[in-house]
Short mmCIF file of C-alpha atoms in Angstrom, two decimals:
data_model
loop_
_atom_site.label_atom_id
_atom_site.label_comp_id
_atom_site.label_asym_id
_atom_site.label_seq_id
_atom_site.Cartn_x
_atom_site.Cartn_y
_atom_site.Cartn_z
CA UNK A 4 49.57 84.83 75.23
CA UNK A 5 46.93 85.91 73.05
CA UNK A 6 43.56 85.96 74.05
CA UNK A 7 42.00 82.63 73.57
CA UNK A 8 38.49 83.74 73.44
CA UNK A 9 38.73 85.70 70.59
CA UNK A 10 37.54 84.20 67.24
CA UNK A 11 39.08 83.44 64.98
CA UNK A 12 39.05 85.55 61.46
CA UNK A 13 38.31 83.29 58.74
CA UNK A 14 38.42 84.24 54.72
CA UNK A 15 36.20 80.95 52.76
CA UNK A 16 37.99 80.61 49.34
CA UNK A 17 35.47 78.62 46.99
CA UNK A 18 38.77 77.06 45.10
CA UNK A 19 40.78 74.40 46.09
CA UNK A 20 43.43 73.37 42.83
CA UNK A 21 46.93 73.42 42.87
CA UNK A 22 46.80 76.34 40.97
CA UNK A 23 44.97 78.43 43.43
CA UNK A 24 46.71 77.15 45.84
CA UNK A 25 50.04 78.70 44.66
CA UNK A 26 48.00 82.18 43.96
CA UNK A 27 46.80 82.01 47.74
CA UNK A 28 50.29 81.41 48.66
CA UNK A 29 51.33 84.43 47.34
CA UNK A 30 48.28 86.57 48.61
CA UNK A 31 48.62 85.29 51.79
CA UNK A 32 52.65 86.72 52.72
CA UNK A 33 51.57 89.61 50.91
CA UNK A 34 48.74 90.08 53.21
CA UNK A 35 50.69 88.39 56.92
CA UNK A 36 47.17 85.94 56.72
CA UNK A 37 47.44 82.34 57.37
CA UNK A 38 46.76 79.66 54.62
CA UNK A 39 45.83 76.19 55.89
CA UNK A 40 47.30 74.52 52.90
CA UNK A 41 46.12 71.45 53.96
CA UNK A 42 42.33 72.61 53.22
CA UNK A 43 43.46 72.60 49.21
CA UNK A 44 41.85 70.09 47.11
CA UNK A 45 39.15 68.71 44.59
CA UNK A 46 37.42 67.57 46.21
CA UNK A 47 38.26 69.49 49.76
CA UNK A 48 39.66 66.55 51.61
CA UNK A 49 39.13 67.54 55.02
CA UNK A 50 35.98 67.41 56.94
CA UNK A 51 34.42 70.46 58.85
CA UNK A 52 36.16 69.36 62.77
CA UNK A 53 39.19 68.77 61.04
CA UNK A 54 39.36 72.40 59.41
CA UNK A 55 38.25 74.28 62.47
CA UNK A 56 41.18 72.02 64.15
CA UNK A 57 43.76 73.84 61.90
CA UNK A 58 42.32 77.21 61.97
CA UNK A 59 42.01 77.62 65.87
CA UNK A 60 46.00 76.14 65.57
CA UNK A 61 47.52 78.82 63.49
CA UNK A 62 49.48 81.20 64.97
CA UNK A 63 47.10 84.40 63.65
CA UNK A 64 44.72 85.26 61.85
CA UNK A 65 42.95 86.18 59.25
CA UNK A 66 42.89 82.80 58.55
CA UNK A 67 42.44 81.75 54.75
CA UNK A 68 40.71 78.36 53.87
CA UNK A 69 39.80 77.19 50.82
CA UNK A 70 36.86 74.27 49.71
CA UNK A 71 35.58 72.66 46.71
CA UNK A 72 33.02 70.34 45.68
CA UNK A 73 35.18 69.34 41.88
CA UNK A 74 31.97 70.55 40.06
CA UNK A 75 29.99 67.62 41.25
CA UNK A 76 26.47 68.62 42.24
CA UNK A 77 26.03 64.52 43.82
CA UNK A 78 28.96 65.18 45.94
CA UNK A 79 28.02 67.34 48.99
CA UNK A 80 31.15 66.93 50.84
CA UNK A 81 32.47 70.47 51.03
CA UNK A 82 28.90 72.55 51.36
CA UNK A 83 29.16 70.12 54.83
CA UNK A 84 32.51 70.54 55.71
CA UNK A 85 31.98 74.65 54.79
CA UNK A 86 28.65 74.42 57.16
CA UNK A 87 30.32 73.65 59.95
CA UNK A 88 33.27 76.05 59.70
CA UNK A 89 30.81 78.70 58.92
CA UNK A 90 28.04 78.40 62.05
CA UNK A 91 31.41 77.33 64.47
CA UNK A 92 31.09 79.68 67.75
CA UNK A 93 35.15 80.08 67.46
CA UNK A 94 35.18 81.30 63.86
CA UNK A 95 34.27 84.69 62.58
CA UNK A 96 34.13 84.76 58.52
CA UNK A 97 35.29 88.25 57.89
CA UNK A 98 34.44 87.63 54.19
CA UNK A 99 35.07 85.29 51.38
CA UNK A 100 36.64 84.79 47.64
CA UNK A 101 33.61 83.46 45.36
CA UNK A 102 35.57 81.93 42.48
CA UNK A 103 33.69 81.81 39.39
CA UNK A 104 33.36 78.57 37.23
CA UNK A 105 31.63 78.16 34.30
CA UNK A 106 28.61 76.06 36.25
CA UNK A 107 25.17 76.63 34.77
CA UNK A 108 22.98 74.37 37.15
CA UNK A 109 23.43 76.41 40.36
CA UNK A 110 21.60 79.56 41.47
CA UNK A 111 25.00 81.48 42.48
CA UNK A 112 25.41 84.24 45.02
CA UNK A 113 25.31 87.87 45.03
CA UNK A 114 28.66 89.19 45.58
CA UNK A 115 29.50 92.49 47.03
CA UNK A 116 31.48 93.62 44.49
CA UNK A 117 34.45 91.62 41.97
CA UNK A 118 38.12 92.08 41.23
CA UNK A 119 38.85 92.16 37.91
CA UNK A 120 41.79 90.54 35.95
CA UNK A 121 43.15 93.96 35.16
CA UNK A 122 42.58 94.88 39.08
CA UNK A 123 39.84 96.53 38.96
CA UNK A 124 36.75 96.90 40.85
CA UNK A 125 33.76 96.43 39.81
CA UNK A 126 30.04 95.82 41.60
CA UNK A 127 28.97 92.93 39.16
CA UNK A 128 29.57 89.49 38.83
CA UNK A 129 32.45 87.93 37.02
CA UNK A 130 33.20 85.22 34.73
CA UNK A 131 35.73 82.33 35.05
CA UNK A 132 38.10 84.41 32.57
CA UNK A 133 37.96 87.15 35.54
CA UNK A 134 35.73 89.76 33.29
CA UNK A 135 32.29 91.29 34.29
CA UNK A 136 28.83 89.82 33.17
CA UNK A 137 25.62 91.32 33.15
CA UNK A 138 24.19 89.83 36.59
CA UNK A 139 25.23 90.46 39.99
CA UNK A 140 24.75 86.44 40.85
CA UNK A 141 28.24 85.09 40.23
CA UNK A 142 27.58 81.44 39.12
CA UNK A 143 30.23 79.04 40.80
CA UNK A 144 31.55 75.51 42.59
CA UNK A 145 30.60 75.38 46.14
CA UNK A 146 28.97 79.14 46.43
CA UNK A 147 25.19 78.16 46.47
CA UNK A 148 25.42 77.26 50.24
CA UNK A 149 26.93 80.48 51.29
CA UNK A 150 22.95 81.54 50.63
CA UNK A 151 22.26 80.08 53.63
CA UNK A 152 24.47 82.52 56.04
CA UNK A 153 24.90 86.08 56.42
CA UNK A 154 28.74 87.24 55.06
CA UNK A 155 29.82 90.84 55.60
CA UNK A 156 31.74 90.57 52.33
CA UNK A 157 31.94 88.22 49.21
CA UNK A 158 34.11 89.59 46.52
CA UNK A 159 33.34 87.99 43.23
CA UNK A 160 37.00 86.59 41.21
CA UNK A 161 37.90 84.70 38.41
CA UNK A 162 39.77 81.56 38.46
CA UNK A 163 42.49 81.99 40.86
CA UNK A 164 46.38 81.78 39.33
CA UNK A 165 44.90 82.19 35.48
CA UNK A 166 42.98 84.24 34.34
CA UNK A 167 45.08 84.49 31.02
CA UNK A 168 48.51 84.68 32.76
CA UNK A 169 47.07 87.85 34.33
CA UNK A 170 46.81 86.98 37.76
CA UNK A 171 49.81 84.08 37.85
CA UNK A 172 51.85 83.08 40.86
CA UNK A 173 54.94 84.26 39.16
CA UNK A 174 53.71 87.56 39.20
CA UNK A 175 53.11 87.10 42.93
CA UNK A 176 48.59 86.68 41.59
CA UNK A 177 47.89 90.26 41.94
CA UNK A 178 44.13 90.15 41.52
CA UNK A 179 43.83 86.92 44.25
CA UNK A 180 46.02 89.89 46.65
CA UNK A 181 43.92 92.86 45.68
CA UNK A 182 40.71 90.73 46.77
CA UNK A 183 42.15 89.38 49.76
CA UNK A 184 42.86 92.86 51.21
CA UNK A 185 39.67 94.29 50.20
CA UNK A 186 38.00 92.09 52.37
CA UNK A 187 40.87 93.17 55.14
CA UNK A 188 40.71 96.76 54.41
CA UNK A 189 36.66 96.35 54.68
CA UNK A 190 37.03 94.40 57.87
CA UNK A 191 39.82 96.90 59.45
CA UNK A 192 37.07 99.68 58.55
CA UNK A 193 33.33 98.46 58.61
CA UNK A 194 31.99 102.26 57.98
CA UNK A 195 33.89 101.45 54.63
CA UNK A 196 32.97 99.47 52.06
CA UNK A 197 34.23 98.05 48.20
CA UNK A 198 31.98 100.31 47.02
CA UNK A 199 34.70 103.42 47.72
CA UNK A 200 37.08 101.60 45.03
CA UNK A 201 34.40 100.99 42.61
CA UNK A 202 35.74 102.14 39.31
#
């Protein structure tokens, strides 16, 4: 029986389509996490009790869940459902997938470092397309309240399953996989950091 006081590892995916849904599908058995499909959505349609529910229910962790406001700024459904996940005693976020969007009105976060569409790794920002900008604030959907909390690792990633075919579910979305176990291999080794695999 495994040791119920543990927390629970938790990887925040600021996405919630169909289409990164499949990608996180694929990520996930590549990486043995957990994806609590039923967080997918856009809007995210569960609240912040009812995704804690499902995450303290799987049957391991890492546990990957995704949220997503749509793009609507008047809509603050997922920064409160994400809120609650986030500051939850059970949950430890061991790091999370900022997806970039082509938002202008929000401030963005700083991400740690970004995987690129042709898998590499780079310590700016990236665009929607996948590629690097100029800034290290990657502008997004539903990453302006991750400001508010202190994350040991946000990798910075285009839009998950696209990215020009490059990172597509029928090429089991290798750039969604390489992200996802940077943030493992990170967490498996904190005196290590993305910053090793910068190219």
């Amino acid at each position: 029986m495994r040791n119920r006081q543990r927390k629970r590892r938790v990887i925040v995916v600021t996405d919630g389509d169909s289409m990164a849904l499949r990608a996180l599908k694929m990520a996930a058995k590549q990486t043995g996490c957990r994806l609590i499909s039923r967080s997918a959505g856009s809007p995210t349609p569960l609240s912040g009790p009812e995704i804690v529910h499902w995450i303290l229910r799987a049957q391991s962790d890492p546990v990957i869940i995704m949220f997503d406001d749509n793009g609507n700024q008047l809509d603050n459904t997922a920064e409160i459902s994400m809120s609650y996940v986030l500051s939850h005693p059970s949950i430890e976020v061991i790091g999370v997938l900022a997806v970039a969007s082509n938002a202008q009105s929000q401030q963005g976060i700083q991400v740690h470092c970004s995987v690129t569409p042709d898998l590499r790794i780079v310590t700016s920002a990236v665009n929607k397309e996948g590629w690097p900008t100029q800034r290290f604030n990657l502008k997004g959907d539903t990453v302006d309240i991750l400001r508010k909390f202190s994350i040991p690792m946000i990798v910075g990633i285009g839009d998950l399953g696209k990215m020009h075919g490059n990172d597509a579910p029928a090429k089991a979305s290798p750039v969604t996989t390489k992200a996802i176990q940077l943030i493992l291999k990170t967490q498996q080794s904190p005196q290590h950091s993305c910053f090793e695999h910068i190219e």
